[in-house]
XYZ file of C-alpha atoms in Angstrom:
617
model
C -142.262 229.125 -164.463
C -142.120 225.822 -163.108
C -141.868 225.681 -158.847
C -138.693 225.905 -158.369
C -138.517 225.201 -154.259
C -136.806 227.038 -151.994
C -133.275 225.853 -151.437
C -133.922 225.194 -147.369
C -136.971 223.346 -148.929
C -137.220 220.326 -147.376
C -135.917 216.816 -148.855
C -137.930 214.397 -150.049
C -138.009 210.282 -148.910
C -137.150 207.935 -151.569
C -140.431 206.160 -152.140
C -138.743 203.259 -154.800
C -138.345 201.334 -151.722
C -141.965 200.727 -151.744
C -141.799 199.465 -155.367
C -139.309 196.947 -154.634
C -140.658 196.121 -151.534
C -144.410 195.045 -153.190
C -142.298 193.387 -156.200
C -140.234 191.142 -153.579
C -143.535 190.603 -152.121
C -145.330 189.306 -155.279
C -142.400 187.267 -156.254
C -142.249 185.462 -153.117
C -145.728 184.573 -153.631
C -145.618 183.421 -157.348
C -142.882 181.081 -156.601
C -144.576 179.354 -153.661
C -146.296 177.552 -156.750
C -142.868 176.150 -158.201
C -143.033 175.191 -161.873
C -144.505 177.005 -164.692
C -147.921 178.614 -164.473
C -150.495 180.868 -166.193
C -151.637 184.193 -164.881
C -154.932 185.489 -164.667
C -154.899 189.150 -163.875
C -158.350 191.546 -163.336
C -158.226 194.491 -165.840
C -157.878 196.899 -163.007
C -154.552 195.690 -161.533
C -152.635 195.619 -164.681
C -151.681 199.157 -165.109
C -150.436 199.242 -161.602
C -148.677 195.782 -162.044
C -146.849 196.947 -164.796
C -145.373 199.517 -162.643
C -143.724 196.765 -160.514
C -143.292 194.271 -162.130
C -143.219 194.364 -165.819
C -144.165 191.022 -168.961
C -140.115 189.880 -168.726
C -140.031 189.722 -164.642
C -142.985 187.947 -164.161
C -141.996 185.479 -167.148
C -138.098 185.189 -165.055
C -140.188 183.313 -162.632
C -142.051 181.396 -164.570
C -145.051 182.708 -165.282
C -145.686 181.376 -168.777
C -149.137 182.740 -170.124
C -151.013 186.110 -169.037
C -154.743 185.922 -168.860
C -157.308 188.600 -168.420
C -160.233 188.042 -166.203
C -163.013 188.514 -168.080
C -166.699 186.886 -168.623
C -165.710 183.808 -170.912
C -162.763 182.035 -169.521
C -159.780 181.332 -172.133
C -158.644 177.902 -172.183
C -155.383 177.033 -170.471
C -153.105 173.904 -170.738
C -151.435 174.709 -167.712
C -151.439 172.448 -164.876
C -151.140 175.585 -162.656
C -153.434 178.821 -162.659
C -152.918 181.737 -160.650
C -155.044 184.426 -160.228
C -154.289 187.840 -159.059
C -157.567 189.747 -158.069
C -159.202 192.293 -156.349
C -161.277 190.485 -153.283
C -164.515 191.129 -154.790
C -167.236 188.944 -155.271
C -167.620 188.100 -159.201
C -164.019 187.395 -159.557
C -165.059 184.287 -156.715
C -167.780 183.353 -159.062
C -165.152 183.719 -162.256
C -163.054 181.402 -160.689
C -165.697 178.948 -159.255
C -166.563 178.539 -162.510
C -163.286 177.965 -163.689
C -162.369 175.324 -161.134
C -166.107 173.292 -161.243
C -165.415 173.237 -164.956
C -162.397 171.051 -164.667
C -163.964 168.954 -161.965
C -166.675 168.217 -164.992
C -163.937 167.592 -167.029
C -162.170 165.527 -164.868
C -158.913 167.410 -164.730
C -156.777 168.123 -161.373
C -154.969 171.364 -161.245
C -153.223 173.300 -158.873
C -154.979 176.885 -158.156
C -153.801 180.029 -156.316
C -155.881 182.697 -155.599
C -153.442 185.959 -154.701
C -155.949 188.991 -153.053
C -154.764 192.463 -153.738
C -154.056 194.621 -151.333
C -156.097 192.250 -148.921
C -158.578 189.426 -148.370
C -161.783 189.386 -147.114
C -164.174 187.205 -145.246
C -167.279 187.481 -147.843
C -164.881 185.946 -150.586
C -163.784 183.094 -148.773
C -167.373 182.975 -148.120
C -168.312 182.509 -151.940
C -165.545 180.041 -152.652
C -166.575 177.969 -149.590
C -170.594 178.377 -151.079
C -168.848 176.943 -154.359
C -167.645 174.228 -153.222
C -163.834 174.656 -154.224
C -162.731 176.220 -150.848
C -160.179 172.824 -150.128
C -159.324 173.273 -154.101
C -157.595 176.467 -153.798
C -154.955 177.973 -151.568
C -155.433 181.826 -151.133
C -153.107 184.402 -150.204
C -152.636 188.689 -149.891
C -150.704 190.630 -152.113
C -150.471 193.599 -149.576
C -149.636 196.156 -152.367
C -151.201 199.602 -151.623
C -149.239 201.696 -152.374
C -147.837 203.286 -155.429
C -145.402 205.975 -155.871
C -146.766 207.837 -159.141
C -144.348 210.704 -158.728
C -141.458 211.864 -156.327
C -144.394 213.487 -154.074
C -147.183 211.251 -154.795
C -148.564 207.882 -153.774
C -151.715 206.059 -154.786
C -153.211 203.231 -153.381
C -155.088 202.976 -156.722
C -158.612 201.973 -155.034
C -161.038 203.998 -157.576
C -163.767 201.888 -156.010
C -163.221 203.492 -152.327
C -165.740 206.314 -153.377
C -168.163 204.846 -154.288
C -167.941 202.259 -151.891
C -167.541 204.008 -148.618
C -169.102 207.354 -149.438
C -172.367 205.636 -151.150
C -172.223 202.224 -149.772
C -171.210 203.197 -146.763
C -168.823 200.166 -147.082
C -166.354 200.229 -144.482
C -163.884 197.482 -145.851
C -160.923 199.830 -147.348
C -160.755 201.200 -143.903
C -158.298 198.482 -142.793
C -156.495 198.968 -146.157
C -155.952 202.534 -145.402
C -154.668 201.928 -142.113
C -152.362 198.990 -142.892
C -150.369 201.842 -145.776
C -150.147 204.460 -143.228
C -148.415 201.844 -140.935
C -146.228 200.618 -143.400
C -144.826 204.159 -144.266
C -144.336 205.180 -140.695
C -142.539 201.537 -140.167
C -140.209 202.796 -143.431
C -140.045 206.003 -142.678
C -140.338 206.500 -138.789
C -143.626 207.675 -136.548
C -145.515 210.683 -137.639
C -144.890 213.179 -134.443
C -148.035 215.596 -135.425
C -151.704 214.061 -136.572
C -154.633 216.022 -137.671
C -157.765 214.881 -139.794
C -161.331 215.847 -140.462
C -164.106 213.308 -141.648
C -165.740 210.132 -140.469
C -163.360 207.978 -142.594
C -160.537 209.682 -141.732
C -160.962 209.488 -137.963
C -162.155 205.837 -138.288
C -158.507 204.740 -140.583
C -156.840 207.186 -138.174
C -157.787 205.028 -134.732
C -157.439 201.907 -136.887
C -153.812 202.585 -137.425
C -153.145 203.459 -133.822
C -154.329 200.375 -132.780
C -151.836 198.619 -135.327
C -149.211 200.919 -134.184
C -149.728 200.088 -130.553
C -150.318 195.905 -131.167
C -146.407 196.181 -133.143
C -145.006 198.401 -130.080
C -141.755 199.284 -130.734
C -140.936 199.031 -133.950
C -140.830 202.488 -135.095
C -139.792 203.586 -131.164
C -136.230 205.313 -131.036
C -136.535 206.239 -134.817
C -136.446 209.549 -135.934
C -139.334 210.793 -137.976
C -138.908 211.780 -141.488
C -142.549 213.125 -141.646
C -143.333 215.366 -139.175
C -147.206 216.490 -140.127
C -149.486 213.437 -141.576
C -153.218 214.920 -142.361
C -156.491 213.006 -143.113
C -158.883 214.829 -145.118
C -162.173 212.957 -146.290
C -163.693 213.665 -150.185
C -167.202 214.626 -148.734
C -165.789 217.087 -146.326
C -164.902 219.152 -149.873
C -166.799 217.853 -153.007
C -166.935 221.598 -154.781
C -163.034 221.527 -155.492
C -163.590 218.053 -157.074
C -166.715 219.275 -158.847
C -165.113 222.137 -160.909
C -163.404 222.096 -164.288
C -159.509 222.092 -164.134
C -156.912 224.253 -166.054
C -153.824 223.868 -164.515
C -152.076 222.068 -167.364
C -151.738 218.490 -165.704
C -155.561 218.789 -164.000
C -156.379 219.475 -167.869
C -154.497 216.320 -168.976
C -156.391 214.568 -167.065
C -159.736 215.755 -167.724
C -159.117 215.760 -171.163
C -156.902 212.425 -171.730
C -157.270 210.738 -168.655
C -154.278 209.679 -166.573
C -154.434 206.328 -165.908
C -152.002 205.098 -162.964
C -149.488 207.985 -163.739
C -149.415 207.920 -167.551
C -151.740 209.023 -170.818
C -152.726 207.597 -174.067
C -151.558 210.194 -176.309
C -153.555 209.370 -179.578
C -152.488 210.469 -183.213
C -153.955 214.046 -182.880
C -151.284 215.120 -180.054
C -148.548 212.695 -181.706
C -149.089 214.131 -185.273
C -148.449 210.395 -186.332
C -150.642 207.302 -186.895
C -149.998 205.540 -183.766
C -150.827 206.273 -180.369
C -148.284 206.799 -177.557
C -147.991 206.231 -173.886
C -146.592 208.624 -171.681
C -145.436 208.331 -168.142
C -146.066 211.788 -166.571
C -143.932 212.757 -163.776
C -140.893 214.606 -162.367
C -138.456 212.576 -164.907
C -140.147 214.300 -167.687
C -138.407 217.645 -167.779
C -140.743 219.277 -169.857
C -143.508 218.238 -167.779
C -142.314 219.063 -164.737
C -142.085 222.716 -165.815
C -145.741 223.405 -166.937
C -147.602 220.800 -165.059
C -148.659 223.302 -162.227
C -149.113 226.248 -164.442
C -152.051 227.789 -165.617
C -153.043 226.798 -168.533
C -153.503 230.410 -170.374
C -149.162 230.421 -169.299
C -148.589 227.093 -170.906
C -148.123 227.918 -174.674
C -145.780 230.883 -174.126
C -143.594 228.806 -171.981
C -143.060 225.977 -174.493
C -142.687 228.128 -177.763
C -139.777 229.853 -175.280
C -138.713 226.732 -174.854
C -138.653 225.446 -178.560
C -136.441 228.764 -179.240
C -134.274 227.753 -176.946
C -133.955 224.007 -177.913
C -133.164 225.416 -181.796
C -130.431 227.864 -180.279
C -128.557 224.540 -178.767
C -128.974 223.225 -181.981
C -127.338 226.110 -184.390
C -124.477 226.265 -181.507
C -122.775 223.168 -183.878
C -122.608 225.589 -187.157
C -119.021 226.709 -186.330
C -117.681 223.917 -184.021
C -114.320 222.115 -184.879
C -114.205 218.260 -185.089
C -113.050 218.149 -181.109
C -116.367 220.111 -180.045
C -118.630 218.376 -182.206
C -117.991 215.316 -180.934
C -118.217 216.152 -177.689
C -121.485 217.548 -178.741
C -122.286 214.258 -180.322
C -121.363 212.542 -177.466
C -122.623 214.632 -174.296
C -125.595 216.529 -175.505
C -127.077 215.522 -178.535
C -129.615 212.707 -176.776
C -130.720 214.963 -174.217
C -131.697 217.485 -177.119
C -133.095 215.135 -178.835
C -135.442 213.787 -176.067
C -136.156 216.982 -174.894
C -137.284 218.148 -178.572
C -139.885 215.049 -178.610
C -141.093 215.454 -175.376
C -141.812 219.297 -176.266
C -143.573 218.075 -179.506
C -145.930 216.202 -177.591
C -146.776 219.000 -175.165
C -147.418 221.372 -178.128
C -149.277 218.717 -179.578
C -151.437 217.750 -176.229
C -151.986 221.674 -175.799
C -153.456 222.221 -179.574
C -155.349 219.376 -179.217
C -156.992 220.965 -175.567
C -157.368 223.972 -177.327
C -159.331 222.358 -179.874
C -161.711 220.712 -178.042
C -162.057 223.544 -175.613
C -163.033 225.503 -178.177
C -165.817 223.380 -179.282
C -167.580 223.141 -175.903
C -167.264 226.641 -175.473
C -165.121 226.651 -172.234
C -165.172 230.103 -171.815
C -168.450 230.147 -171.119
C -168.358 226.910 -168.613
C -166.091 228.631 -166.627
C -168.036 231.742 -166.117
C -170.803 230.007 -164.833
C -169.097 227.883 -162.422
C -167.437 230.967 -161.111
C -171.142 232.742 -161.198
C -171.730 229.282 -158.556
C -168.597 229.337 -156.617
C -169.878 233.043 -155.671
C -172.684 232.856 -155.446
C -174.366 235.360 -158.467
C -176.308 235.244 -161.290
C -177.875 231.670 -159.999
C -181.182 232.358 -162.410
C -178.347 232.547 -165.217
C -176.344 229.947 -164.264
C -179.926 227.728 -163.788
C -180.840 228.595 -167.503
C -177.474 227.722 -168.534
C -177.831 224.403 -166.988
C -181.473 223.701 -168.634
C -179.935 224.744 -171.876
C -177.207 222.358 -171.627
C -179.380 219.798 -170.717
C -181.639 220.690 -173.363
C -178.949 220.493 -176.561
C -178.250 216.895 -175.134
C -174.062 218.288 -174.563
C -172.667 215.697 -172.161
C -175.164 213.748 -169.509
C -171.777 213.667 -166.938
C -171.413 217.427 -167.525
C -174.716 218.380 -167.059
C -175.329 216.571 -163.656
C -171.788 217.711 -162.878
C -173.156 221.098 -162.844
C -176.503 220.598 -161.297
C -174.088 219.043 -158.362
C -172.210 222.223 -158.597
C -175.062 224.206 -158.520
C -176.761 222.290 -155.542
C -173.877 222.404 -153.395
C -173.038 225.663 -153.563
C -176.531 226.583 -152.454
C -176.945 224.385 -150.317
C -179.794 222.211 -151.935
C -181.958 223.549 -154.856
C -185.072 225.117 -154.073
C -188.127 221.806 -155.053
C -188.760 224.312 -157.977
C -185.916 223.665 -159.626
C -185.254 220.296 -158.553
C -188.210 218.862 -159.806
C -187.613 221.137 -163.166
C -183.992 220.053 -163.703
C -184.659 216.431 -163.135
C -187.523 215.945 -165.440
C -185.574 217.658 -168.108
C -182.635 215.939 -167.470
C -184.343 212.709 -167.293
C -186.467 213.480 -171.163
C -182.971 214.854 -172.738
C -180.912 211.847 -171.538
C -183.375 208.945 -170.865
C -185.396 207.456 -167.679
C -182.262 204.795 -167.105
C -180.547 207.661 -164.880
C -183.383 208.083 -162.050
C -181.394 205.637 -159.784
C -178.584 208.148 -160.317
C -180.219 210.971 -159.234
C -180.908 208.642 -155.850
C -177.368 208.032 -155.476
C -176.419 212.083 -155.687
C -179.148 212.726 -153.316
C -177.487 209.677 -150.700
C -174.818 211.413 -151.256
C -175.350 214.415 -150.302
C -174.268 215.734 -154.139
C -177.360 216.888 -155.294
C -180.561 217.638 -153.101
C -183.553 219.087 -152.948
C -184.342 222.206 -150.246
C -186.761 220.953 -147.374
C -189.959 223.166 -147.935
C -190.012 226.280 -145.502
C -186.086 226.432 -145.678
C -186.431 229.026 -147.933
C -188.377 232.004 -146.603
C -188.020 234.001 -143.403
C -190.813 235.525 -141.768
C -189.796 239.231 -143.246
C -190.343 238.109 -146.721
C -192.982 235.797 -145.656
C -194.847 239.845 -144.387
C -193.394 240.910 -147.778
C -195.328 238.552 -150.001
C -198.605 239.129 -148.001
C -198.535 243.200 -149.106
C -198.501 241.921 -152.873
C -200.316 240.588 -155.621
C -199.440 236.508 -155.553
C -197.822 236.784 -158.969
C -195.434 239.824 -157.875
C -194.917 237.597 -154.938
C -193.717 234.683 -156.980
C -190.884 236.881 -157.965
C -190.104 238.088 -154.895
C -189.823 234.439 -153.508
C -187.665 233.519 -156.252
C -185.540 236.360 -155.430
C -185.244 235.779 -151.676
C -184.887 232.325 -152.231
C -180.923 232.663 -153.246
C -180.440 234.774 -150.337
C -182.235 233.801 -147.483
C -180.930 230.089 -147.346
C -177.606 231.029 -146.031
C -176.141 227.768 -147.340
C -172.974 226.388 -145.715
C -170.818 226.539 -148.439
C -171.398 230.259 -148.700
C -170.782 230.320 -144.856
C -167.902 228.673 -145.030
C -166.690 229.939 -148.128
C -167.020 233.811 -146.197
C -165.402 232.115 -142.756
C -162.382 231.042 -144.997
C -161.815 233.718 -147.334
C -162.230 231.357 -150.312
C -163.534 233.440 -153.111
C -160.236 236.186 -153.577
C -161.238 240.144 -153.454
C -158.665 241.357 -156.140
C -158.715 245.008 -157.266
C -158.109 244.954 -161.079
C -156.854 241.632 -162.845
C -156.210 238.558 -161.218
C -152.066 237.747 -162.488
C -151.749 234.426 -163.719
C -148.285 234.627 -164.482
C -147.108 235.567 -161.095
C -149.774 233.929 -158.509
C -150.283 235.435 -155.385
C -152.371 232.659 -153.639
C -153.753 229.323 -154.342
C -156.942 230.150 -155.962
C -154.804 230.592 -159.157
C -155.555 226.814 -160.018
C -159.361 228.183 -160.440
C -157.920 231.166 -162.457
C -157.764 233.564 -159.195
C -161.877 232.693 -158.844
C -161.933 230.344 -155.798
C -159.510 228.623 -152.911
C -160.168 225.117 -152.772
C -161.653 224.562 -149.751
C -159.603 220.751 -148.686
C -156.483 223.249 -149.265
C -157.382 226.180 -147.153
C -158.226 224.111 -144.600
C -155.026 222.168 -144.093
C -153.522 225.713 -144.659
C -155.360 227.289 -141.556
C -154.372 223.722 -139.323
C -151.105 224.224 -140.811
C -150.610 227.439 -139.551
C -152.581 226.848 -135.955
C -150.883 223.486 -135.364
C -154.485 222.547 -134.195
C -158.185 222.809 -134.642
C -158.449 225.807 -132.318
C -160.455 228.393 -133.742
C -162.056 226.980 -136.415
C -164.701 225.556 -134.259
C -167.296 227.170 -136.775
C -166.003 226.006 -139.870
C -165.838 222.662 -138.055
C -169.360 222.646 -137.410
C -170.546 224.470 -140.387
C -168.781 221.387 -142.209
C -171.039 218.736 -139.963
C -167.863 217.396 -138.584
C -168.374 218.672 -134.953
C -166.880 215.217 -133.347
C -165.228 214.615 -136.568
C -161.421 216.884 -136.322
C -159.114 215.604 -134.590
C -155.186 216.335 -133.484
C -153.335 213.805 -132.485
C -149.693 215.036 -131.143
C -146.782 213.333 -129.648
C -144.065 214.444 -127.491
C -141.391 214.209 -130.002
C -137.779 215.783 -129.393
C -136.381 213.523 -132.255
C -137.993 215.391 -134.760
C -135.889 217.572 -136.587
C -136.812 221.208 -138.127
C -136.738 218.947 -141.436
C -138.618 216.627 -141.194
C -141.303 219.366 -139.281
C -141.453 221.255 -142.254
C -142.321 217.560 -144.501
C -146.318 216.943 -144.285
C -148.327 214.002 -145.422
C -151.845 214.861 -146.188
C -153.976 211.845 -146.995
C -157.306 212.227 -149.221
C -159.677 209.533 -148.557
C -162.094 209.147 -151.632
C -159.498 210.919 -154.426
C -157.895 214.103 -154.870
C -157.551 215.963 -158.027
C -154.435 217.267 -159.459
C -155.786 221.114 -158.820
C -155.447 219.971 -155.087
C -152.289 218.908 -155.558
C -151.123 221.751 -157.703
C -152.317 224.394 -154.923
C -150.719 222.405 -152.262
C -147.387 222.468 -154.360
C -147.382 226.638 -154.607
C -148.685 226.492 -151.110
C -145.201 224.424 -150.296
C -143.324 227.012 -152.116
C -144.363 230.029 -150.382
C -144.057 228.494 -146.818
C -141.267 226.654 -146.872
C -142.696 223.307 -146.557
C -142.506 220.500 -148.850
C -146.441 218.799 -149.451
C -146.001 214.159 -150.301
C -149.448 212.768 -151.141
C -151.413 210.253 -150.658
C -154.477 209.063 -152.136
C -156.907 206.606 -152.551
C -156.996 207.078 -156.468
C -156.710 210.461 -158.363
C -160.166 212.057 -159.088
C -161.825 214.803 -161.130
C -165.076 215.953 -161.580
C -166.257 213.286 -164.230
C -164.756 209.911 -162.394
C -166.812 211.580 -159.382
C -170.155 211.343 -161.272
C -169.149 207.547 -163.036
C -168.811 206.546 -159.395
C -172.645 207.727 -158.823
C -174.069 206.498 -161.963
C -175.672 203.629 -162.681
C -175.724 204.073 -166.135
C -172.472 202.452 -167.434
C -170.795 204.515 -169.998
């Protein structure tokens, strides 16, 4: 059920060393302000804190009170305040105020201003408008990266989206560049390069320029990564766009994994309290279902509970001597196991339920009508109508993104159609959105004369105009050859299966979309993979706009060993979802090779449209 790898699979590095290195790191930097102190922390860094250094390590070194930063400032008595922020702006104003407010009062304090992962010039800028630039000493927390899972690392940066990919913001860059240094100075140079975006060849030359200014220090080592690839969001946003039901993509969609762990609430814990899970390779359970599809997932667990209760009946006719060995040697691990499995059920019957009620069914046969490219008058309606009964306004611009993407634009008909409608079902306070999705490139409109070539153009002049209509309405799915469809075709995304698409036993990676679609991001590193290069896929190159944008970057390296060659790094700028992830997994399994991750922040289809909206949920 689970992927069990091959046994030459590849072994994996031991990422803790990054989680002691950033808690040494933070340490060091709390105790340059000897004495006891309170903490103010921004909501965003906590979850990741806590998974380095937890309330009772932070108190060892004296940290006495923890403080949220938030609008009103709590009072402190402490005659030293540290804060531990993101370098953005209103946190500068936060603490401006903060500082001026004791000047008023007449009170001298020390402050400390710790920047994580880095500091930049703009803030130091705002503290120096302030006035309390002498008052404060400011230092980096260089933490960017954290290990989530055995294979995966995040750099927890949410923000980068919108930031670089809207804003056009180019200050996570250095950020990005800095972490892939770090884990080639751990874990010794990356002998093969490839990437394909603007960001990604921009972080790429970054980091070769660090990697040449500290000459030498990974020189002579021998490389336990032998692949590293660079993949930016834009250069796929339909994977990221469609609904997930692998079991931990639907986790997440459903739930929400926050920073490697989920709020389970009292429907999935079938008690009055809420629980918080840690979801990773540790968790046996887990680890078994978490790439599956989700139509596998029920079978496996009740197979599972039978199996659990067969351990248990095994004490019926055991002498004193085996049962307390029993007691001794297997009892806990049954007994963890059974709760862990009675969350699971309870997470999947909770799914189901809410599935149910939004009629998933019927979601995912449009999407798949999209990601083909048939039925589009269908799937249109069934976008209106979901507008129209007011379901969700993230799902239903989800969808129009969906729908625009895959064709390439929407024909000014439409557009103009499904924005007033969506902008009378769900109120006027989203037209900046729909600005965003069009800067984007989410959700656009069709330039006028895209749409009909000069055969139908003849066509239309033989009939009546309101025959004609029709006709243009009809050509106008097929004429635009949009690039997605190109591509899609170039890349063999959308499977040809003859009878039923197995679930059970995949044959290929489009089983995270239920055997409907490839994900593009993973059939491109695939087809590098398997080339070593770019070489012919100049025309998927282009057709993605990223003619100047792939690159390979190899070095002569004899130190590598068949290993470590077979050990990739692939590196989503701008979030990758766990469907990604899941495909590269099975994609490891049938080649041989062993897939580590790295991302900005994990994604899915409604963070993606938060990131564009202006309208704050």
């Amino acid at each position: 059920m689970a992927f069990p790898h091959r046994p030459d699979a590849p072994e994996l590095p031991d990422f803790s060393m990054l989680k002691r290195l950033a808690r040494d790191q933070l340490i060091y930097l709390l105790e340059q302000l000897p004495g006891k102190k309170d903490l103010f922390i921004e909501a965003d860094l906590m979850s990741p804190l806590d998974r380095i250094a937890n309330v009772s390590i932070l108190k060892q070194h004296e940290v006495d009170k923890l403080y949220k930063v938030e609008n009103k400032p709590p009072f402190s008595s402490s005659e030293q305040l540290c804060f531990l922020v993101r370098p953005r702006i209103k946190n500068m104003r936060y603490i401006a105020n903060l500082v001026n407010a004791d000047k008023m009062a007449g009170r001298t304090r020390k402050y400390k201003v710790i920047f994580s992962p880095q500091k930049f010039y703009a803030c130091e800028m705002v503290l120096e408008e302030e006035g309390i630039y002498g008052d404060v000493s400011c230092d980096e927390w260089a933490f960017s990266l954290l290990p989530l899972d055995v294979d995966l690392l995040s750099m927890e940066l949410p923000e980068f989206f919108r930031d670089y990919f809207l804003e056009g913001d180019q200050c996570w860059i250095n950020t990005v560049a800095q972490a892939l240094h770090l884990l080639s100075t751990l874990y010794g140079p990356f002998p093969n390069c490839y990437g394909i975006g603007r960001c990604a060849k921009m972080s790429h030359e970054l980091w070769r320029k660090l990697e040449e200014e500290e000459d030498g220090e990974t020189k002579g080592r021998r490389p336990e990564i032998g692949h590293v690839f660079l993949l930016d969001r834009d250069v796929d946003f339909v994977t990221a766009l469609c609904s997930q039901v692998v079991y931990e993509g639907l986790v997440d969609d459903t739930f929400r994994v926050k920073c490697g762990s989920v709020d389970f609430g009292p429907e999935v814990t079938s008690s009055d309290k809420s629980l918080k899970v840690l979801l990773n390779a540790e968790d046996k359970v887990f680890n078994e279902i978490r790439n599956e599809h989700f139509s596998n997932v029920f079978g496996f667990l009740s197979q599972k509970a039978r199996n659990l209760q067969a351990q248990y009946d095994r004490r019926r006719g055991m002498d004193i001597k085996q049962m307390k060995n029993f007691v001794s040697q297997e009892l806990k691990g049954l007994k963890q196991e059974h709760r862990l499995l009675s969350l699971h059920i309870g997470a999947c019957e909770s799914i189901m339920k809410k599935k149910t009620k939004q009629d998933f069914q019927e979601l995912i046969k449009t999407e798949h009508a999209l990601l083909e490219g048939f039925s589009i008058r269908e799937s249109t309606n069934y976008i209106e109508e979901h507008i129209d009964r007011q379901v969700s306004p993230i799902e239903s611009l989800r969808l129009m993104c969906l729908l625009s993407i895959t064709e390439n634009g929407l024909i000014p008909k439409d557009y103009r159609s499904l924005k007033t409608q969506y902008l009378q079902s769900y109120g006027p306070e989203h037209l900046l959105t729909f600005s965003n999705l069009r800067r984007a490139g989410l959700l656009t409109e069709q330039a006028p004369g895209d749409t009909l070539t000069a055969m139908e153009s003849k066509v239309s002049k033989l009939v009546t105009d309101k025959a004609a209509g029709k006709i243009t309405d009809a050509f106008s799915s097929l004429a635009k050859r949009s690039n997605f469809r190109a591509i899609s075709k170039k890349l063999n995304l959308i499977p040809r299966v003859d009878g039923e698409y197995d679930l059970k036993v995949p044959r290929d990676m489009a089983y995270v979309f239920s055997g409907a679609y490839v994900p593009l991001s993973c059939r491109i590193i695939e087809q590098v993979l398997e080339r070593q290069s770019w070489q012919g896929l100049d025309e998927v190159v282009r057709l993605l706009n990223c003619s100047e944008l792939a690159f390979t970057d190899m070095t002569k390296e004899d130190k590598a060993s068949s290993e470590s060659l077979r050990l990739i790094l692939v590196v989503f700028l701008g979030g990758c979802t766990f469907s990604e992830i899941s495909a590269l997994r099975f994609l490891g399994r049938e080649k041989g090779y062993r897939f580590i991750f790295l991302t900005t922040a994990v994604t899915n289809s409604v963070r993606l449209m938060e990131a564009m909206s202006e309208v704050k949920a």
